[in-house]
Structures are given as structure tokens and as C-alpha cells.
């Protein structure tokens, strides 16, 4: 009988896609410097100015269509050759999928999907096509991006939490850990697990995690290589 594979949870944020040309949210060049969260990332903003919100996510979707996975996404997918890997991502892009990861939980939704305004059930694939005010769901309501806005419930939180609890290693990449409840997931990892964060800067390092300040495209392949070769970092 085959040995049970060791479980690794990889938790990612916007920084893992930065070197693919996708803008992060915080910091001087982040999206939240130019756009007000309450205008483009809340249900109230959607009701107030639907075209503005559609345009904002149409731009994000067209950026993703032009982007390619970078060495960090590719290395994360390579972990699957030896480990049972689950990627829990805050990102709404599809770069983990395109790099070959096959177990991904998008806790903040996905740009390539849309749904009826008030229905989590009426999900449809839209690929990289823009949504307009004429985009209508089969139940007759306006299609909205399948993304989690502030004040809305995170997707797959309980499932993600179970994976963290079973992990013997956790790799966190490119996140400010500023958004809750998902940042709390890190606390669900076992005390004895190996826990590493690769990001450029972080205000507060959660207990038990080792911070490596580095660009994901350089450092993630190194961490992955060490883990695949059973070497210490
Ligand atoms: P942030 O923009 O808050 O943080 C991105 C992090 O990536 C920062 O800490 C940077 O230091 C780091 N970073 C930037 N470039 C990097 C690189 N090349 N290599 C490694 N790290 C790099 O993005 P998130 O933490 O993902 O939610 O933001 C969390 C959530 O806030 C998003 O999912 C989104 C946003 O509001 C919603 O819209 C609901």
C-alpha cells in the first residue's frame, strides 16, 4: 500500500501574481490607492454605480487574460509531484490553474465566473469576456462578478480550515495578511508544522511562522526545491 502523502497548504495573495504583471492592492502602487474600496468592492457600491464596478473587474479580467504564470506559480504546482497540495488563494486570477495546480480554493472568488446578483447558485463561466449591463443570468437578474466584496461571506472557509489543520507544512506567499477572516486561517495550522512566509514586507508575523523577505519568483522555487529534495531551507 502506498504511504499517505504529506499535506502542504500553500496560501497566496496578490504578491504571488505581481511578477506576472497583476497589480497588488496595498502599498503605493496598489489598486486601493486609486480606487475606493466602498465604490468597487462592496455590494452598496454595486447598487450605487453598477457600470463602474463592472468596468473595474473587466479591467482586472483583461489584465489576467494577458498575464502568464510566473516561476512562483509554476514551482507551487511542482510540489504536487511529491506532496498532497492544496492551494488556498485570496486571488481572483486563474494563474494557479494555468500553472497546473489542481486543488485550489478561491476564498475571494474568481474573475472568470459570474453569477446572478443575489444568487451564489447561479454561477456561470465567462472566461475573459467583459460583463456589461446587458449581461443577464438565467434567472433574469444582472450578472455580477463572482468575487467576494467587503461585508460578504468568504467562500470555502471551513474546507480551507480543515486543510490547514491537516498540514505538515504551510507556505504563505505574497500577502499583507490584512484581510479577515481569511488571515485567521494561518492560526489553524498545527503547532509542529513547518510554516514559511515569502513576501516583500509584513507588519506582523503570525506566531510560529518564519518570514523570508524576498520576491516570490526567486524564493518560492528555492523553497519548493528544498522541500522536494528533503533539504532544510
Ligand atoms: P496586498 O496588496 O494587501 O498585499 C500584497 C503583498 O504582496 C504585500 O505584502 C507585498 O509586500 C507583497 N508582494 C508584492 N510583490 C511581491 C513579490 N514580487 N513577491 C512577493 N511578495 C510580493 O494583497 P493581499 O494580501 O492579497 O480582497 O490582499 C488581500 C485581499 O485584499 C485581496 O484578496 C482583496 C484585497 O482587498 C478583496 O477584494 C475582498
mmCIF file of C-alpha atoms and ligand atoms in Angstrom:
data_model
loop_
_atom_site.group_PDB
_atom_site.id
_atom_site.type_symbol
_atom_site.label_atom_id
_atom_site.label_comp_id
_atom_site.label_asym_id
_atom_site.label_seq_id
_atom_site.Cartn_x
_atom_site.Cartn_y
_atom_site.Cartn_z
ATOM 1 C CA UNK A 1 0.000 0.000 0.000
ATOM 2 C CA UNK A 2 1.254 3.499 -0.835
ATOM 3 C CA UNK A 3 2.242 5.743 2.057
ATOM 4 C CA UNK A 4 -0.107 8.634 2.698
ATOM 5 C CA UNK A 5 1.426 11.759 1.182
ATOM 6 C CA UNK A 6 2.411 14.641 3.412
ATOM 7 C CA UNK A 7 -0.028 17.549 3.146
ATOM 8 C CA UNK A 8 1.135 21.025 2.160
ATOM 9 C CA UNK A 9 -1.128 24.064 2.183
ATOM 10 C CA UNK A 10 0.016 26.972 0.038
ATOM 11 C CA UNK A 11 -1.726 30.227 0.929
ATOM 12 C CA UNK A 12 -1.316 33.020 -1.608
ATOM 13 C CA UNK A 13 -2.155 36.683 -2.088
ATOM 14 C CA UNK A 14 -1.690 39.313 -4.756
ATOM 15 C CA UNK A 15 2.122 39.320 -4.388
ATOM 16 C CA UNK A 16 2.408 35.868 -5.983
ATOM 17 C CA UNK A 17 0.988 37.328 -9.200
ATOM 18 C CA UNK A 18 2.853 40.666 -9.064
ATOM 19 C CA UNK A 19 5.703 39.405 -11.236
ATOM 20 C CA UNK A 20 3.089 38.300 -13.806
ATOM 21 C CA UNK A 21 2.075 41.967 -14.094
ATOM 22 C CA UNK A 22 -1.035 41.825 -11.896
ATOM 23 C CA UNK A 23 -1.405 44.816 -9.567
ATOM 24 C CA UNK A 24 -1.459 44.226 -5.804
ATOM 25 C CA UNK A 25 -3.992 46.010 -3.584
ATOM 26 C CA UNK A 26 -1.978 47.792 -0.901
ATOM 27 C CA UNK A 27 1.181 49.880 -0.984
ATOM 28 C CA UNK A 28 1.986 52.970 -3.045
ATOM 29 C CA UNK A 29 1.180 51.379 -6.397
ATOM 30 C CA UNK A 30 -1.706 49.228 -5.170
ATOM 31 C CA UNK A 31 -5.235 49.256 -6.569
ATOM 32 C CA UNK A 32 -6.672 50.646 -3.332
ATOM 33 C CA UNK A 33 -4.636 53.837 -3.803
ATOM 34 C CA UNK A 34 -6.557 54.675 -6.957
ATOM 35 C CA UNK A 35 -9.957 53.117 -6.277
ATOM 36 C CA UNK A 36 -12.139 53.472 -3.205
ATOM 37 C CA UNK A 37 -12.975 50.081 -1.704
ATOM 38 C CA UNK A 38 -16.519 51.241 -0.900
ATOM 39 C CA UNK A 39 -17.075 52.132 -4.578
ATOM 40 C CA UNK A 40 -15.792 48.968 -6.268
ATOM 41 C CA UNK A 41 -15.661 46.224 -3.655
ATOM 42 C CA UNK A 42 -18.918 46.435 -1.726
ATOM 43 C CA UNK A 43 -22.490 45.454 -2.539
ATOM 44 C CA UNK A 44 -23.583 49.042 -1.767
ATOM 45 C CA UNK A 45 -21.080 50.311 -4.368
ATOM 46 C CA UNK A 46 -22.516 47.840 -6.894
ATOM 47 C CA UNK A 47 -26.054 49.146 -6.312
ATOM 48 C CA UNK A 48 -24.891 52.763 -6.455
ATOM 49 C CA UNK A 49 -22.862 52.535 -9.661
ATOM 50 C CA UNK A 50 -23.056 49.174 -11.438
ATOM 51 C CA UNK A 51 -21.162 50.284 -14.602
ATOM 52 C CA UNK A 52 -18.211 51.493 -12.504
ATOM 53 C CA UNK A 53 -17.944 48.130 -10.732
ATOM 54 C CA UNK A 54 -18.334 46.198 -13.998
ATOM 55 C CA UNK A 55 -15.556 48.299 -15.575
ATOM 56 C CA UNK A 56 -13.237 47.784 -12.610
ATOM 57 C CA UNK A 57 -13.490 43.977 -12.786
ATOM 58 C CA UNK A 58 -13.491 43.957 -16.619
ATOM 59 C CA UNK A 59 -10.085 45.652 -16.434
ATOM 60 C CA UNK A 60 -8.844 43.105 -13.878
ATOM 61 C CA UNK A 61 -10.092 40.281 -16.148
ATOM 62 C CA UNK A 62 -8.401 41.684 -19.250
ATOM 63 C CA UNK A 63 -5.124 42.108 -17.291
ATOM 64 C CA UNK A 64 -5.331 38.440 -16.271
ATOM 65 C CA UNK A 65 -6.048 37.361 -19.854
ATOM 66 C CA UNK A 66 -2.742 38.961 -20.912
ATOM 67 C CA UNK A 67 -0.727 37.612 -17.955
ATOM 68 C CA UNK A 68 1.207 34.367 -17.693
ATOM 69 C CA UNK A 69 2.009 32.281 -14.595
ATOM 70 C CA UNK A 70 5.448 33.163 -13.194
ATOM 71 C CA UNK A 71 8.114 30.863 -11.650
ATOM 72 C CA UNK A 72 6.352 31.032 -8.249
ATOM 73 C CA UNK A 73 3.028 29.685 -9.613
ATOM 74 C CA UNK A 74 4.918 27.011 -11.562
ATOM 75 C CA UNK A 75 7.004 25.892 -8.578
ATOM 76 C CA UNK A 76 3.882 25.672 -6.381
ATOM 77 C CA UNK A 77 2.315 23.306 -8.947
ATOM 78 C CA UNK A 78 5.501 21.202 -8.960
ATOM 79 C CA UNK A 79 5.022 20.403 -5.268
ATOM 80 C CA UNK A 80 2.240 18.058 -6.409
ATOM 81 C CA UNK A 81 4.846 15.576 -7.705
ATOM 82 C CA UNK A 82 5.630 14.605 -4.112
ATOM 83 C CA UNK A 83 3.014 16.065 -1.772
ATOM 84 C CA UNK A 84 -0.722 16.300 -1.290
ATOM 85 C CA UNK A 85 -1.053 20.029 -2.057
ATOM 86 C CA UNK A 86 -3.977 22.382 -1.568
ATOM 87 C CA UNK A 87 -3.680 25.981 -2.719
ATOM 88 C CA UNK A 88 -5.840 28.402 -0.754
ATOM 89 C CA UNK A 89 -5.748 31.685 -2.600
ATOM 90 C CA UNK A 90 -7.154 35.139 -1.993
ATOM 91 C CA UNK A 91 -6.508 35.872 -5.648
ATOM 92 C CA UNK A 92 -9.295 36.079 -8.176
ATOM 93 C CA UNK A 93 -6.976 35.402 -11.120
ATOM 94 C CA UNK A 94 -6.546 31.930 -12.644
ATOM 95 C CA UNK A 95 -2.738 31.795 -12.716
ATOM 96 C CA UNK A 96 -2.509 28.856 -10.278
ATOM 97 C CA UNK A 97 -4.835 26.845 -12.530
ATOM 98 C CA UNK A 98 -2.844 27.762 -15.607
ATOM 99 C CA UNK A 99 0.410 26.771 -13.877
ATOM 100 C CA UNK A 100 -1.036 23.297 -13.250
ATOM 101 C CA UNK A 101 -2.185 23.319 -9.605
ATOM 102 C CA UNK A 102 -5.253 21.126 -9.386
ATOM 103 C CA UNK A 103 -6.670 21.628 -5.886
ATOM 104 C CA UNK A 104 -7.424 25.318 -5.437
ATOM 105 C CA UNK A 105 -9.814 27.097 -3.107
ATOM 106 C CA UNK A 106 -10.552 30.677 -4.189
ATOM 107 C CA UNK A 107 -11.728 32.192 -0.914
ATOM 108 C CA UNK A 108 -12.375 35.602 -2.542
ATOM 109 C CA UNK A 109 -13.946 34.278 -5.757
ATOM 110 C CA UNK A 110 -12.881 34.057 -9.399
ATOM 111 C CA UNK A 111 -12.807 36.627 -12.201
ATOM 112 C CA UNK A 112 -13.639 34.068 -14.878
ATOM 113 C CA UNK A 113 -17.004 33.359 -13.248
ATOM 114 C CA UNK A 114 -20.121 35.452 -12.820
ATOM 115 C CA UNK A 115 -23.383 34.959 -11.005
ATOM 116 C CA UNK A 116 -26.816 36.397 -10.585
ATOM 117 C CA UNK A 117 -26.893 39.493 -8.402
ATOM 118 C CA UNK A 118 -28.343 37.731 -5.393
ATOM 119 C CA UNK A 119 -27.605 34.084 -6.105
ATOM 120 C CA UNK A 120 -24.500 32.121 -5.231
ATOM 121 C CA UNK A 121 -26.163 29.209 -7.059
ATOM 122 C CA UNK A 122 -26.461 30.813 -10.488
ATOM 123 C CA UNK A 123 -22.766 30.521 -11.362
ATOM 124 C CA UNK A 124 -21.557 30.671 -14.938
ATOM 125 C CA UNK A 125 -18.192 30.610 -16.673
ATOM 126 C CA UNK A 126 -17.477 33.775 -18.609
ATOM 127 C CA UNK A 127 -13.784 33.239 -19.386
ATOM 128 C CA UNK A 128 -12.120 36.583 -20.089
ATOM 129 C CA UNK A 129 -15.210 38.228 -21.591
ATOM 130 C CA UNK A 130 -16.298 41.581 -20.150
ATOM 131 C CA UNK A 131 -19.582 41.863 -18.273
ATOM 132 C CA UNK A 132 -21.966 44.650 -19.285
ATOM 133 C CA UNK A 133 -25.309 45.905 -18.056
ATOM 134 C CA UNK A 134 -26.804 43.617 -20.713
ATOM 135 C CA UNK A 135 -25.204 40.501 -19.175
ATOM 136 C CA UNK A 136 -28.134 38.653 -17.672
ATOM 137 C CA UNK A 137 -28.180 35.467 -15.616
ATOM 138 C CA UNK A 138 -30.630 32.605 -16.499
ATOM 139 C CA UNK A 139 -32.860 33.712 -13.576
ATOM 140 C CA UNK A 140 -33.193 37.131 -15.211
ATOM 141 C CA UNK A 141 -31.034 39.180 -12.843
ATOM 142 C CA UNK A 142 -27.988 41.268 -13.751
ATOM 143 C CA UNK A 143 -24.784 39.186 -13.772
ATOM 144 C CA UNK A 144 -22.203 40.318 -11.244
ATOM 145 C CA UNK A 145 -18.562 39.267 -10.927
ATOM 146 C CA UNK A 146 -18.161 36.144 -8.774
ATOM 147 C CA UNK A 147 -15.932 37.940 -6.289
ATOM 148 C CA UNK A 148 -16.310 38.391 -2.559
ATOM 149 C CA UNK A 149 -16.849 42.003 -1.619
ATOM 150 C CA UNK A 150 -16.217 43.545 1.794
ATOM 151 C CA UNK A 151 -19.039 42.559 4.116
ATOM 152 C CA UNK A 152 -19.807 39.373 2.143
ATOM 153 C CA UNK A 153 -19.167 35.805 3.217
ATOM 154 C CA UNK A 154 -15.842 34.248 2.274
ATOM 155 C CA UNK A 155 -16.053 31.121 0.066
ATOM 156 C CA UNK A 156 -14.821 27.692 1.223
ATOM 157 C CA UNK A 157 -13.561 28.935 4.589
ATOM 158 C CA UNK A 158 -14.424 25.771 6.568
ATOM 159 C CA UNK A 159 -12.925 23.491 3.919
ATOM 160 C CA UNK A 160 -9.749 25.603 3.819
ATOM 161 C CA UNK A 161 -9.542 25.493 7.614
ATOM 162 C CA UNK A 162 -9.696 21.663 7.607
ATOM 163 C CA UNK A 163 -6.782 21.551 5.149
ATOM 164 C CA UNK A 164 -4.713 23.898 7.326
ATOM 165 C CA UNK A 165 -5.366 21.657 10.345
ATOM 166 C CA UNK A 166 -4.002 18.629 8.437
ATOM 167 C CA UNK A 167 -0.936 20.376 7.017
ATOM 168 C CA UNK A 168 2.583 19.334 7.962
ATOM 169 C CA UNK A 169 3.950 22.333 6.031
ATOM 170 C CA UNK A 170 2.438 25.700 5.139
ATOM 171 C CA UNK A 171 3.850 28.068 2.533
ATOM 172 C CA UNK A 172 2.386 31.587 2.541
ATOM 173 C CA UNK A 173 3.242 33.798 -0.444
ATOM 174 C CA UNK A 174 2.748 37.484 -1.265
ATOM 175 C CA UNK A 175 0.097 38.642 1.136
ATOM 176 C CA UNK A 176 -0.180 41.508 3.612
ATOM 177 C CA UNK A 177 -2.445 39.335 5.829
ATOM 178 C CA UNK A 178 -4.571 42.475 6.225
ATOM 179 C CA UNK A 179 -7.947 40.983 5.322
ATOM 180 C CA UNK A 180 -10.042 38.921 7.711
ATOM 181 C CA UNK A 181 -11.355 36.347 8.279
ATOM 182 C CA UNK A 182 -9.025 34.615 5.802
ATOM 183 C CA UNK A 183 -5.820 35.794 7.529
ATOM 184 C CA UNK A 184 -7.017 33.830 10.580
ATOM 185 C CA UNK A 185 -6.656 30.584 8.615
ATOM 186 C CA UNK A 186 -2.923 30.657 9.337
ATOM 187 C CA UNK A 187 -3.653 30.069 13.023
ATOM 188 C CA UNK A 188 -5.340 26.745 12.212
ATOM 189 C CA UNK A 189 -2.041 25.103 11.173
ATOM 190 C CA UNK A 190 -0.613 22.613 13.686
ATOM 191 C CA UNK A 191 1.945 23.872 16.191
ATOM 192 C CA UNK A 192 4.600 21.459 14.883
ATOM 193 C CA UNK A 193 4.124 22.184 11.174
ATOM 194 C CA UNK A 194 6.885 23.897 9.184
ATOM 195 C CA UNK A 195 5.466 27.343 8.358
ATOM 196 C CA UNK A 196 7.134 29.767 5.993
ATOM 197 C CA UNK A 197 6.062 33.154 4.616
ATOM 198 C CA UNK A 198 7.636 34.587 1.455
ATOM 199 C CA UNK A 199 6.630 38.209 0.923
ATOM 200 C CA UNK A 200 8.257 41.610 0.460
ATOM 201 C CA UNK A 201 7.022 43.138 3.686
ATOM 202 C CA UNK A 202 4.721 42.234 6.514
ATOM 203 C CA UNK A 203 3.675 44.285 9.523
ATOM 204 C CA UNK A 204 3.026 41.403 11.896
ATOM 205 C CA UNK A 205 4.360 37.872 11.515
ATOM 206 C CA UNK A 206 1.935 35.286 12.915
ATOM 207 C CA UNK A 207 3.306 33.103 15.695
ATOM 208 C CA UNK A 208 5.254 30.070 14.551
ATOM 209 C CA UNK A 209 5.880 31.367 11.017
ATOM 210 C CA UNK A 210 9.331 32.046 9.545
ATOM 211 C CA UNK A 211 9.379 35.210 7.418
ATOM 212 C CA UNK A 212 11.567 35.321 4.314
ATOM 213 C CA UNK A 213 11.519 38.797 2.763
ATOM 214 C CA UNK A 214 12.019 38.103 -0.923
ATOM 215 C CA UNK A 215 10.405 38.203 -4.330
ATOM 216 C CA UNK A 216 8.160 35.221 -4.888
ATOM 217 C CA UNK A 217 9.568 34.445 -8.340
ATOM 218 C CA UNK A 218 13.042 33.882 -6.870
ATOM 219 C CA UNK A 219 12.345 32.471 -3.446
ATOM 220 C CA UNK A 220 9.343 30.188 -3.977
ATOM 221 C CA UNK A 221 11.218 27.929 -6.453
ATOM 222 C CA UNK A 222 14.034 27.703 -3.878
ATOM 223 C CA UNK A 223 11.674 26.701 -1.047
ATOM 224 C CA UNK A 224 9.928 24.190 -3.306
ATOM 225 C CA UNK A 225 13.253 22.668 -4.396
ATOM 226 C CA UNK A 226 14.362 22.282 -0.787
ATOM 227 C CA UNK A 227 11.082 20.579 0.117
ATOM 228 C CA UNK A 228 11.164 18.277 -2.908
ATOM 229 C CA UNK A 229 14.800 17.345 -2.163
ATOM 230 C CA UNK A 230 14.152 16.991 1.576
ATOM 231 C CA UNK A 231 16.684 19.688 2.461
ATOM 232 C CA UNK A 232 16.337 22.405 5.081
ATOM 233 C CA UNK A 233 15.737 25.939 3.804
HETATM 234 P P1 LIG B 1 -1.979 43.093 -0.707
HETATM 235 O O1 LIG B 1 -1.859 44.028 -1.853
HETATM 236 O O2 LIG B 1 -2.620 43.559 0.526
HETATM 237 O O3 LIG B 1 -0.534 42.545 -0.314
HETATM 238 C C1 LIG B 1 0.334 42.040 -1.267
HETATM 239 C C2 LIG B 1 1.610 41.637 -0.572
HETATM 240 O O4 LIG B 1 2.470 41.078 -1.553
HETATM 241 C C3 LIG B 1 2.365 42.813 0.074
HETATM 242 O O5 LIG B 1 2.618 42.487 1.419
HETATM 243 C C4 LIG B 1 3.690 42.888 -0.702
HETATM 244 O O6 LIG B 1 4.780 43.087 0.171
HETATM 245 C C5 LIG B 1 3.799 41.514 -1.318
HETATM 246 N N1 LIG B 1 4.474 41.495 -2.622
HETATM 247 C C6 LIG B 1 4.400 42.388 -3.647
HETATM 248 N N2 LIG B 1 5.139 41.978 -4.696
HETATM 249 C C7 LIG B 1 5.699 40.784 -4.333
HETATM 250 C C8 LIG B 1 6.578 39.867 -4.967
HETATM 251 N N3 LIG B 1 7.047 40.064 -6.209
HETATM 252 N N4 LIG B 1 6.944 38.764 -4.294
HETATM 253 C C9 LIG B 1 6.492 38.539 -3.024
HETATM 254 N N5 LIG B 1 5.657 39.379 -2.376
HETATM 255 C C10 LIG B 1 5.267 40.476 -3.007
HETATM 256 O O7 LIG B 1 -2.690 41.778 -1.294
HETATM 257 P P2 LIG B 1 -3.434 40.613 -0.499
HETATM 258 O O8 LIG B 1 -2.768 40.321 0.780
HETATM 259 O O9 LIG B 1 -3.630 39.501 -1.462
HETATM 260 O O10 LIG B 1 -9.729 41.144 -1.238
HETATM 261 O O11 LIG B 1 -4.827 41.284 -0.213
HETATM 262 C C11 LIG B 1 -5.820 40.549 0.426
HETATM 263 C C12 LIG B 1 -7.161 40.942 -0.067
HETATM 264 O O12 LIG B 1 -7.284 42.371 -0.004
HETATM 265 C C13 LIG B 1 -7.430 40.663 -1.531
HETATM 266 O O13 LIG B 1 -7.821 39.327 -1.756
HETATM 267 C C14 LIG B 1 -8.527 41.617 -1.862
HETATM 268 C C15 LIG B 1 -7.979 42.844 -1.175
HETATM 269 O O14 LIG B 1 -8.905 43.779 -0.757
HETATM 270 C C16 LIG B 1 -10.931 41.580 -1.651
HETATM 271 O O15 LIG B 1 -11.059 42.391 -2.552
HETATM 272 C C17 LIG B 1 -12.065 41.000 -0.892
#
